[in-house]
Coordinates of C-alpha atoms in Angstrom, one line a residue:
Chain A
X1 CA -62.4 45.9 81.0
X2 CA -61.4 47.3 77.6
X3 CA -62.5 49.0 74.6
X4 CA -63.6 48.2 71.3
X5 CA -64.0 49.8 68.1
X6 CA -64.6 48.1 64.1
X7 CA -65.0 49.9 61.2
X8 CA -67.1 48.6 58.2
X9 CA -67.5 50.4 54.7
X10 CA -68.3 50.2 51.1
X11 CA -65.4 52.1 49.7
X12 CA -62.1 52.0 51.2
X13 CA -61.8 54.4 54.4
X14 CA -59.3 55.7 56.8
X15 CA -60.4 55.0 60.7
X16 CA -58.0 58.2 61.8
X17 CA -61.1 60.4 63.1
X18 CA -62.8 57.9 65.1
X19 CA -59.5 56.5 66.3
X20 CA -58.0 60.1 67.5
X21 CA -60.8 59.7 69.8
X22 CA -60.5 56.0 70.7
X23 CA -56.6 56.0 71.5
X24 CA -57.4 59.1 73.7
X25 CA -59.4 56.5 76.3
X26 CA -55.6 54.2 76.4
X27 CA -54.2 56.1 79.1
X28 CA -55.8 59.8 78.3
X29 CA -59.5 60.3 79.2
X30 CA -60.3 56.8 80.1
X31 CA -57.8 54.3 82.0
X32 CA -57.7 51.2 79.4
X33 CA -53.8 51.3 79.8
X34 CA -52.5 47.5 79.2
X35 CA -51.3 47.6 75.9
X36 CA -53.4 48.9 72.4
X37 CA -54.0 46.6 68.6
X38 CA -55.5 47.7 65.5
X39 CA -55.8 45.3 62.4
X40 CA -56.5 46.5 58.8
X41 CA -58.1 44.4 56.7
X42 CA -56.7 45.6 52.7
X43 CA -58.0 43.0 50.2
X44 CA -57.4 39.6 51.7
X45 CA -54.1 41.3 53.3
X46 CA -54.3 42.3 57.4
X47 CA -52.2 44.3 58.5
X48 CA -51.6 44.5 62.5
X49 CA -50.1 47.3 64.4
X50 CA -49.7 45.9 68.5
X51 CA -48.4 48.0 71.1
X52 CA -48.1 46.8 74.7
X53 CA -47.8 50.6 75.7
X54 CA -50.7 52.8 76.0
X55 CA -52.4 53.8 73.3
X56 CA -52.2 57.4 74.5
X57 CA -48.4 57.7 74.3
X58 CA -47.8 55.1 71.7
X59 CA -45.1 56.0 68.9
X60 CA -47.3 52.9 66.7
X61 CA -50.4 54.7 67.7
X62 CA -49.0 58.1 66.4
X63 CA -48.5 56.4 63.1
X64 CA -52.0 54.5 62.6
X65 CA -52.9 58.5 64.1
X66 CA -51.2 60.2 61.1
X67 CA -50.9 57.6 58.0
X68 CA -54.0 57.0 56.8
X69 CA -54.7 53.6 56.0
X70 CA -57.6 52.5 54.0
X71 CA -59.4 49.7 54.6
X72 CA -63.1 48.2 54.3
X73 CA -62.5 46.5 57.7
X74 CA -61.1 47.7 60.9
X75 CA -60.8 46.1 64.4
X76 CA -59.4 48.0 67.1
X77 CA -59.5 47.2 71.3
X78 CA -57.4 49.3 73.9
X79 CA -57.3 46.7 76.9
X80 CA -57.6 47.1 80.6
X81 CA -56.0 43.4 81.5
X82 CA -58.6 41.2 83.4
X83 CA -56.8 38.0 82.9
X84 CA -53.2 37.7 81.6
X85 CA -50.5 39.5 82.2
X86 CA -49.4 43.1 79.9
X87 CA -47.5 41.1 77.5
X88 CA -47.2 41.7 73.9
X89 CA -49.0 38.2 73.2
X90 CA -51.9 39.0 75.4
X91 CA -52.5 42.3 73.4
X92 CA -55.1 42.6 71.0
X93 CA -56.5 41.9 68.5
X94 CA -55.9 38.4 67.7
X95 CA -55.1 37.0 64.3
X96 CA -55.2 33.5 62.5
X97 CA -55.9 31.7 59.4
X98 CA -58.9 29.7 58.5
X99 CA -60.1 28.5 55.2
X100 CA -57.4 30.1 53.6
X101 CA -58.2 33.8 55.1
X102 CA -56.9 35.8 57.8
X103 CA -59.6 36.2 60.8
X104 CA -59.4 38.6 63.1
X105 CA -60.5 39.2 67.4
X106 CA -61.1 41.5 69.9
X107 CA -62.9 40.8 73.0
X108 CA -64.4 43.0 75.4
X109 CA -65.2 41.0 78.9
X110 CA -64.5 38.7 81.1
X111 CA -65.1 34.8 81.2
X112 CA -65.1 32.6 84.2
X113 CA -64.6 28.9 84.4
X114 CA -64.0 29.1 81.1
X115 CA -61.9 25.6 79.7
X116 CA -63.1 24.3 75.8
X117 CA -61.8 21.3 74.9
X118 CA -59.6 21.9 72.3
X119 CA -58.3 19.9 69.1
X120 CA -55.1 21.8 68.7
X121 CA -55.8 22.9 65.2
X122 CA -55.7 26.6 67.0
X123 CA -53.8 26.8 70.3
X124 CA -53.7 30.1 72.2
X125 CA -49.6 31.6 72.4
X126 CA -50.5 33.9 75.2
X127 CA -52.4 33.8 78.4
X128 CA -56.3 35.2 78.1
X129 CA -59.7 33.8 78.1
X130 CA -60.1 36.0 75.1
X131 CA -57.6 34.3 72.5
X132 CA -58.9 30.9 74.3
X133 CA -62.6 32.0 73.2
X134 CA -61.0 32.9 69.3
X135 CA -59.4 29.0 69.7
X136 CA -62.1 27.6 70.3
X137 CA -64.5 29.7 68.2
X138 CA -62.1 29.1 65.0
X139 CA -61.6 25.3 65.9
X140 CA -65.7 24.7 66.4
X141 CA -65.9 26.1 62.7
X142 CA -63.0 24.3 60.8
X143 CA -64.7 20.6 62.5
X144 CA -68.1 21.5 61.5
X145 CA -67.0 23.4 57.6
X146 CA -64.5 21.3 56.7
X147 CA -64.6 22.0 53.1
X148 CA -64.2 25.8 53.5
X149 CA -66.6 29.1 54.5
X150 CA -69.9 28.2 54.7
X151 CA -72.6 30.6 53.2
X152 CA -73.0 33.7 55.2
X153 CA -75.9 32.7 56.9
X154 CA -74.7 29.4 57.8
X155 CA -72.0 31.1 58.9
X156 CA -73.7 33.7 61.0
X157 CA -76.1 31.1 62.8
X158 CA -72.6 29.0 63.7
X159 CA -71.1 32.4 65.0
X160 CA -74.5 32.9 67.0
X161 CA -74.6 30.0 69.2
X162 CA -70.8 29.6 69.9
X163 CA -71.3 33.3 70.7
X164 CA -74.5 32.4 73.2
X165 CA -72.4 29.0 74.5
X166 CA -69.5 31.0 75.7
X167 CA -71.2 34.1 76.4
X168 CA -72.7 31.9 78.9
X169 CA -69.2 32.0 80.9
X170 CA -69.5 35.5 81.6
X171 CA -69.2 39.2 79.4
X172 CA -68.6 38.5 75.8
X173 CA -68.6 41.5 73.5
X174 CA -66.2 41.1 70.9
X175 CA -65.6 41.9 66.8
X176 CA -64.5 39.3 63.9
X177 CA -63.9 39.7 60.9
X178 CA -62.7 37.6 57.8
X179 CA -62.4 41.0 55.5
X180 CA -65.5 40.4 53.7
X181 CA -67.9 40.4 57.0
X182 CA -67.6 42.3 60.3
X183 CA -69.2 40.7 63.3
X184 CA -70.0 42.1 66.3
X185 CA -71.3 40.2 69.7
X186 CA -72.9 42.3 72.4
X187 CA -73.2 40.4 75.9
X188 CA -73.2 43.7 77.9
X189 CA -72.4 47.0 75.5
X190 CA -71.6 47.5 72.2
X191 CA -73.4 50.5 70.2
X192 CA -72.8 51.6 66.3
X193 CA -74.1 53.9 64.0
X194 CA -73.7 54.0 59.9
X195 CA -72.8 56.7 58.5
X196 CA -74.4 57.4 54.8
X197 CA -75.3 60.5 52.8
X198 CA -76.7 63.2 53.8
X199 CA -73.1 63.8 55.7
X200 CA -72.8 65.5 58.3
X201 CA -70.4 67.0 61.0
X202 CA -68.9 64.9 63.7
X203 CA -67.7 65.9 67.0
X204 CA -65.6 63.9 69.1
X205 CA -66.6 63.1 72.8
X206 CA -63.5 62.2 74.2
X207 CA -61.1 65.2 72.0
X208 CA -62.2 68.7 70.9
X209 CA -61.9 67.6 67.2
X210 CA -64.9 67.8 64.7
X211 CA -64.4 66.6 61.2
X212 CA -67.3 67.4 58.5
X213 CA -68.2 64.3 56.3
X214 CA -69.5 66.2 54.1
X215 CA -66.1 67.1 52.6
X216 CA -64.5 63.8 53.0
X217 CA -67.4 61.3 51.3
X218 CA -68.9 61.0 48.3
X219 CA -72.5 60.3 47.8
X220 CA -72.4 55.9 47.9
X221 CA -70.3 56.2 51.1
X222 CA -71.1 54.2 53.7
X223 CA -69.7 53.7 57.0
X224 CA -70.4 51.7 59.8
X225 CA -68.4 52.5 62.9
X226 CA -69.0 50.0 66.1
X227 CA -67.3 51.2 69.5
X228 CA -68.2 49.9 73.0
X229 CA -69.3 53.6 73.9
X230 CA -70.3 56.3 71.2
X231 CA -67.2 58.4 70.4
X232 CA -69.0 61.4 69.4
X233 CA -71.3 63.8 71.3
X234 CA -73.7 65.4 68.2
X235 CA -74.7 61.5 66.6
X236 CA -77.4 59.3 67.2
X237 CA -75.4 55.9 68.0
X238 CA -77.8 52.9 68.1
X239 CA -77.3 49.9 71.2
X240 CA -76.8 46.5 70.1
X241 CA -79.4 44.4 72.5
X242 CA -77.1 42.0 74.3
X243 CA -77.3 38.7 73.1
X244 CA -77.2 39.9 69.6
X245 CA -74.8 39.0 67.2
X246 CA -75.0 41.7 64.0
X247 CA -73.2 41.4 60.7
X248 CA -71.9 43.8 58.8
X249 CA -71.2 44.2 55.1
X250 CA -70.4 47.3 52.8
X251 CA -71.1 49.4 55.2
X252 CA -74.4 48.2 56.7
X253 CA -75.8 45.9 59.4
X254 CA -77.1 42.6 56.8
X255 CA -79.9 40.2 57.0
X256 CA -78.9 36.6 57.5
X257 CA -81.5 33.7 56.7
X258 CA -83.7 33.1 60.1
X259 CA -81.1 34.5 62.6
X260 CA -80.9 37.9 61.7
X261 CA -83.8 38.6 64.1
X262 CA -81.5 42.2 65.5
X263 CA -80.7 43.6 62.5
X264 CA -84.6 43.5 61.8
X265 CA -86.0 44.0 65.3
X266 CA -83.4 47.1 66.9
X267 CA -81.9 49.1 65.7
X268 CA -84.0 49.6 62.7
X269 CA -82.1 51.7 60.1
X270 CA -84.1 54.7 59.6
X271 CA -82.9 55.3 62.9
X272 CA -79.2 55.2 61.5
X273 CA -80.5 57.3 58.3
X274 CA -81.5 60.1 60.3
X275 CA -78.8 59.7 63.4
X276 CA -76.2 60.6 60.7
X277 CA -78.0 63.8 59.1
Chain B
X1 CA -36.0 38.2 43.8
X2 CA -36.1 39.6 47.5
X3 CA -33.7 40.3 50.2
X4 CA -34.0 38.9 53.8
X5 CA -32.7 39.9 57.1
X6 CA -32.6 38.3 60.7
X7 CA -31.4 39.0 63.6
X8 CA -31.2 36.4 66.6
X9 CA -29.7 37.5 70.2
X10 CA -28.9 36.8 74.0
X11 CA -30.0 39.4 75.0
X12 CA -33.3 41.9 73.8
X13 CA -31.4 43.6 71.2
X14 CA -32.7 46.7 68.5
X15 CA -32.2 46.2 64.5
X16 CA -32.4 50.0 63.9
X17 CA -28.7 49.9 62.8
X18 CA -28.7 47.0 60.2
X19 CA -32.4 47.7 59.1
X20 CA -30.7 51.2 58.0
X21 CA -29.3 50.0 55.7
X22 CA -31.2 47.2 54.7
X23 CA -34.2 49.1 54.1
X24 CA -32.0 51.3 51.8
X25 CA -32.2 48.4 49.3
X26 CA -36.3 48.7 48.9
X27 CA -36.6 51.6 46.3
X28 CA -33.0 53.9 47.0
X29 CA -29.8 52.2 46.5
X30 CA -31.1 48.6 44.8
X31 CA -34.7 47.6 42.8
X32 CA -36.2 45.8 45.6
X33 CA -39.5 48.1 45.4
X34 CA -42.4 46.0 46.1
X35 CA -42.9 46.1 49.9
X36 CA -41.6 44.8 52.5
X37 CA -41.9 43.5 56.4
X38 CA -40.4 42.8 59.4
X39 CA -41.6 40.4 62.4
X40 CA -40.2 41.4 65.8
X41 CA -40.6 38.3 68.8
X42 CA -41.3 39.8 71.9
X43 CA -41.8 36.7 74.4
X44 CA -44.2 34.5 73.1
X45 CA -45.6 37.5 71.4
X46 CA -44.9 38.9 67.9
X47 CA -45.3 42.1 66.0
X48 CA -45.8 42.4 62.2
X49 CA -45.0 45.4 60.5
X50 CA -46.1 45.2 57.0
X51 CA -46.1 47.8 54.3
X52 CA -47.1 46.7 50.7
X53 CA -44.9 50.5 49.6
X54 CA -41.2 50.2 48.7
X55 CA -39.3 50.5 52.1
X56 CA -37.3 53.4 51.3
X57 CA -40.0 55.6 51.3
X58 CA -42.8 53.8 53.7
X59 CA -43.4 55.8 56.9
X60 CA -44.5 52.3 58.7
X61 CA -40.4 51.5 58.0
X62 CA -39.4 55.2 58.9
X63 CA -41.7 54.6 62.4
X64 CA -39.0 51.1 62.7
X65 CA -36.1 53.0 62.1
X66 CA -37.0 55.3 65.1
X67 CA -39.3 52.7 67.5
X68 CA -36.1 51.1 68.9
X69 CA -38.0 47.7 69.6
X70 CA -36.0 45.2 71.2
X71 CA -36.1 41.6 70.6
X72 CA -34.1 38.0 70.5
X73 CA -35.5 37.0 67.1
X74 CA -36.0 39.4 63.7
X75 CA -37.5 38.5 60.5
X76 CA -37.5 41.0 57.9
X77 CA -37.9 41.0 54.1
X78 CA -37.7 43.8 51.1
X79 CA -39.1 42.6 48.1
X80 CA -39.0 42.0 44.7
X81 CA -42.3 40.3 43.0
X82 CA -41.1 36.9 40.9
X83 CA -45.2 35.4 42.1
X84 CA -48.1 36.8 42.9
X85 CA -49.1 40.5 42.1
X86 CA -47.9 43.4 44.8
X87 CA -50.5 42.9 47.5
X88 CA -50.9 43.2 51.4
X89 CA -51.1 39.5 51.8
X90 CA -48.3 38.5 49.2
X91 CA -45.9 40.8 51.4
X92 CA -43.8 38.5 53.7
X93 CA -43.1 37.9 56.2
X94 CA -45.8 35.6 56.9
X95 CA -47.6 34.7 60.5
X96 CA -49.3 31.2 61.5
X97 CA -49.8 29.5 64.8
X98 CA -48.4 25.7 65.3
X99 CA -48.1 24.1 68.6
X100 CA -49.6 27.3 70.5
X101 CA -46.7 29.3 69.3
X102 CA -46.4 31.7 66.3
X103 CA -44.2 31.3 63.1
X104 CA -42.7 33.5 61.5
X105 CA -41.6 32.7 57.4
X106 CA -40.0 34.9 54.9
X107 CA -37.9 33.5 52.0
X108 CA -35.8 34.8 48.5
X109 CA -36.1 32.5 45.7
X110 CA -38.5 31.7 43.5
X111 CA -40.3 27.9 43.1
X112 CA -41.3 26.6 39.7
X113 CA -43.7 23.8 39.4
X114 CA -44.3 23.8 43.1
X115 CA -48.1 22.6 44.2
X116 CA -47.7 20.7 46.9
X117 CA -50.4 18.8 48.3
X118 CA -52.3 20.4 51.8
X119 CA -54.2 18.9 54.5
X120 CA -56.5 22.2 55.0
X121 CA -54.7 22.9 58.2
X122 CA -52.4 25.8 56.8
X123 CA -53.6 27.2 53.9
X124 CA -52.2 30.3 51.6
X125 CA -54.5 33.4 51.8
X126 CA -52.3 35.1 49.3
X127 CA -50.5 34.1 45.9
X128 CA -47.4 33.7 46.2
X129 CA -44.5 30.5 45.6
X130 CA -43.8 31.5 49.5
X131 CA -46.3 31.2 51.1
X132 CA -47.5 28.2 49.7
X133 CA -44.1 27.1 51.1
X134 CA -44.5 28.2 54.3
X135 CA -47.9 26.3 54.5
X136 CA -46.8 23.2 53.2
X137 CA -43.9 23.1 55.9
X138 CA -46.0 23.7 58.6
X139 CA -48.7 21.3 57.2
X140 CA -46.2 18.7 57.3
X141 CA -44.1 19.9 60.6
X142 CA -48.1 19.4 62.2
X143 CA -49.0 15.9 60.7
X144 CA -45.3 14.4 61.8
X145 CA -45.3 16.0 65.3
X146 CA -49.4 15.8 66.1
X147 CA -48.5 16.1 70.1
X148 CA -46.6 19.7 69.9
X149 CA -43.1 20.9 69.3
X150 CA -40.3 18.2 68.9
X151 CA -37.1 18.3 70.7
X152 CA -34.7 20.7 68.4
X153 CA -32.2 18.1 66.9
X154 CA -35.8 16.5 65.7
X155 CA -36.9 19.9 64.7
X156 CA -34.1 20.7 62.8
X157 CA -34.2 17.5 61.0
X158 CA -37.2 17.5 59.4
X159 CA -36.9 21.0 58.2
X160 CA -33.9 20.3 56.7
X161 CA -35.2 17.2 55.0
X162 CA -37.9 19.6 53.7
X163 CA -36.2 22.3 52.9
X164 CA -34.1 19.7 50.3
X165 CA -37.4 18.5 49.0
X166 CA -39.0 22.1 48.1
X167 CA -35.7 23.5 47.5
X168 CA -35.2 20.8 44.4
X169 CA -38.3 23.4 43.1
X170 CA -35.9 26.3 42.7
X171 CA -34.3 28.8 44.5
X172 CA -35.2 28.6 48.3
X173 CA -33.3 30.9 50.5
X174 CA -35.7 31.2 53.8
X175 CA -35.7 32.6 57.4
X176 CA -38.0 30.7 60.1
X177 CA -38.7 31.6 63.6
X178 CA -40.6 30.4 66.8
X179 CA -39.2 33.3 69.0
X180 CA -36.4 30.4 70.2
X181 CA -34.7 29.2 67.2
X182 CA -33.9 31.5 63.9
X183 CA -33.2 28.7 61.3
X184 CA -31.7 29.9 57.7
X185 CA -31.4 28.3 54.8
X186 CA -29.4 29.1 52.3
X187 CA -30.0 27.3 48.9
X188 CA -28.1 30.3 46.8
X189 CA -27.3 33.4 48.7
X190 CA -27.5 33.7 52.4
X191 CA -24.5 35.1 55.0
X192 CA -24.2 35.8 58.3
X193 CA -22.0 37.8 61.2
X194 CA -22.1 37.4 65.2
X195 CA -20.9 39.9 66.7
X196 CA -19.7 39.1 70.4
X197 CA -17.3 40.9 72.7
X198 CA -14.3 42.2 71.8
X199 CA -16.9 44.8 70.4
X200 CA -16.0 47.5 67.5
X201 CA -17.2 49.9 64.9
X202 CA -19.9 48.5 61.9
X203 CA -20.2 50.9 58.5
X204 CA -22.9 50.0 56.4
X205 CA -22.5 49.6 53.0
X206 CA -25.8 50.9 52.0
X207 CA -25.4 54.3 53.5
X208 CA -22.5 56.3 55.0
X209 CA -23.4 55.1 58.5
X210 CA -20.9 53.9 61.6
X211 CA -22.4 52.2 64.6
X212 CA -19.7 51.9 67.6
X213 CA -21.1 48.6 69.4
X214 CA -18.3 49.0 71.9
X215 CA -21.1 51.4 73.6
X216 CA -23.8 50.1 72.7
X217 CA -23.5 46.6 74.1
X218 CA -22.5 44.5 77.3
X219 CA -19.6 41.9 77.4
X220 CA -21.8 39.3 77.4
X221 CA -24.1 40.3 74.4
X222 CA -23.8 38.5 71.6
X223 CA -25.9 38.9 68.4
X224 CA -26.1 37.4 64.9
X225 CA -27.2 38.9 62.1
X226 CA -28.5 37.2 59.0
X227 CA -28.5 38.6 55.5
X228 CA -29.0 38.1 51.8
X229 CA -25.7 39.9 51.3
X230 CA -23.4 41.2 54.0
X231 CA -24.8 44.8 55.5
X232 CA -21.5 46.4 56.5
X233 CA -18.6 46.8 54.5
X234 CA -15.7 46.8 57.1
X235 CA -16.6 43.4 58.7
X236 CA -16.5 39.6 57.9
X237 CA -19.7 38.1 56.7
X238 CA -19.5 34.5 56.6
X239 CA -21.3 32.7 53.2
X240 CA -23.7 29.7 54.3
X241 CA -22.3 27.3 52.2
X242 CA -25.9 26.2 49.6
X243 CA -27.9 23.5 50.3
X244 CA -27.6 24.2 54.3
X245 CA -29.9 24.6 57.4
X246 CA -28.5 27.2 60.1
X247 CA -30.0 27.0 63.5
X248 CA -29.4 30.1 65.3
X249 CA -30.2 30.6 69.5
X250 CA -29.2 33.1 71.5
X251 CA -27.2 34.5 69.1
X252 CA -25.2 31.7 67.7
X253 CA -25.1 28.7 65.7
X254 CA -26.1 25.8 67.8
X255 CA -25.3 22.4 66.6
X256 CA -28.1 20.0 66.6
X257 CA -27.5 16.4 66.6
X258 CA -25.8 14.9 63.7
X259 CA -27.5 17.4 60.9
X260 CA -25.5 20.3 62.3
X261 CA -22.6 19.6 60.0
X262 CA -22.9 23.1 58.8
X263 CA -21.9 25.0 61.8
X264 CA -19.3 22.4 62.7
X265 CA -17.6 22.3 58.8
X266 CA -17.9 25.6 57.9
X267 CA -18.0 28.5 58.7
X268 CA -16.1 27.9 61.8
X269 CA -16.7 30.5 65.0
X270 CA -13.3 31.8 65.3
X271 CA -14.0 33.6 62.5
X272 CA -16.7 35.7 63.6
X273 CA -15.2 36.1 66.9
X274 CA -12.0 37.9 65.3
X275 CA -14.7 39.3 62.3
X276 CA -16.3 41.2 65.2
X277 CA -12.7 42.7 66.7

């Protein structure tokens, strides 16, 4: 299985903390050794930094490590191959165009018997179920918007039940995002917690590294950091309830129309308020 | 206007030599300051380093010139806004999927009047002349050859045909890669050098640097590089004559049916073999 991690803010924020601690389980504390991505989302731009190596050792890891890039939307995913070989096209996250913006994937999971029908508007280059799932999540939602994004909670109920029909084929955490919107699926595990004034300090779980918001953040700030485990030891990280599909925006988990039945249910965000003082 | 630089091998081959000096051009010893890129093929796979920062001074293009990564086909680009503000997504090269493989597009020039009409299918996410290019190529490459990727000679036809039809917009000097073929073309400024055994010594003109490929290189490597100007200054660079389509695989020109007039005419292999001596 692998590891996930997004990032989801109001003001334009550098992931190098929480990543310090998430490269660490490529090869380091954890054994997710098959290769490494991280995509920064920076206006409509994306950058994508892939690395078939272990995240631990990576030269490209080094550099997301000590350049801090700011961004308002972050996917990252260290993989431990299930299906597909360690090649450089089976390495997350994936990337595409649709409706004239860049969308990006990470999966965490593994689907079985899992063959969409596909109507070659978005073919997979490489060999996993996961960049199969993307296909045929991206495909399902060009045939039924044609004439571009849908509103956001159109968009989130279309997300929800692709998410529930192929989830259906077996584990299916994963995180999209557009740039403007950050979703994250949890089938099996998938926790996040958002971080918002009063700062506090942080302390890593899988490095002896503590960094104190308080010095970093001004007092809009907020943060939301999703990871498939919590990556620090002293915070209050809230589960996702499988099944649930939440959306981020600006930093915070958003309620869509009728569907957004998690955000309002679990975790409820005086939980987060508190978590992160 | 921008530079470009390619590279297309036989064998898994690493640019850290020519993109030397090439990066030299973005901000130290010419004005082409307003990011750059550079797409690496691995496989199927491919790796996009973008930086919207002048290259000279970018530590994403400091991490290149030291990450030997080796690969057949190399896409690069320093530019030099004519469209479109400097931005993450109007920094080429640019990335789509057609045909379950990805593309890879960077291009010099500049299009005036150029709105070509677009199915939906590709669609720009930046501003830029070039990528509305790019999307208008593939748009078309995907509504001629619906069933997946045509034979080459067919391939090669129909870009050149378009490349005539945008490039009667302006200046349209582009590099285009699969990961098999590495197609140039030149409509003002575009050069090229293989370098094949008997292997010698290379001094860049943008810095006082000498690579001996005697030792860096089997007898049966053969590599062609691809550039907006010629990167060394003791070597012969031969001009693409305007107005012509260069196909490019494992690290030569290939002719392709009866469109290849180029590599046949002019310029002819012998001199690159005794270029390279």
């Amino acid at each position: 299985m692998c590891q996930l991690l997004g990032m989801n803010c109001n003001v334009p924020t550098d992931i190098c903390f929480s990543f310090a601690g998430f490269r660490a389980r490529g090869g380091l504390t954890d054994h997710h050794r098959d290769g490494w991505g991280i995509a920064f989302f920076e206006g409509r731009g994306v950058r994508v930094f892939l690395d078939p190596a272990p995240s631990a050792h990576s030269p490209v890891a080094e550099l997301v490590n000590r350049y801090p890039i700011r961004s308002l939307n972050v996917i990252a995913h260290i993989r431990k191959a299930t299906q597909g070989d360690i090649r450089l096209e089976n390495t997350h996250p994936f990337q595409r165009e649709l409706w004239g913006r860049y969308w990006i994937f990470a999966h965490n999971g593994n689907l079985k018997d899992f063959a969409p029908r596909l109507s070659g508007r978005f073919l997979p280059v490489g060999s996993t179920d996961s960049e199969l799932a993307f296909c045929h999540l991206l495909d399902t939602l060009a045939a039924r918007f044609p004439a571009g994004k849908p509103a956001p909670a159109e968009l989130h109920a279309a997300l929800r039940e692709l998410a529930r029909e192929i989830g259906s084929r077996g584990e299916f955490n994963f995180l999209l995002s557009d740039g403007d919107w950050l979703f994250a699926h949890c089938s099996s595990r998938l926790c996040y917690i958002v971080r918002r004034a009063p700062f506090a300090e942080a302390h890593l779980a899988d490095e002896d590294l503590t960094v104190d918001f308080r010095r970093l953040t001004g007092p809009q700030d907020r943060v939301a950091v999703i990871a498939t485990t919590p990556l620090t030891d002293n915070e209050h990280w809230a589960q996702i309830p499988p099944g649930n599909l939440v959306a981020f925006r600006d930093g915070e988990t958003v309620t869509l129309g009728e569907t957004a039945t998690v955000a309002q249910d679990y975790p409820r965000r005086g939980d987060d308020r508190s978590a992160s003082a």
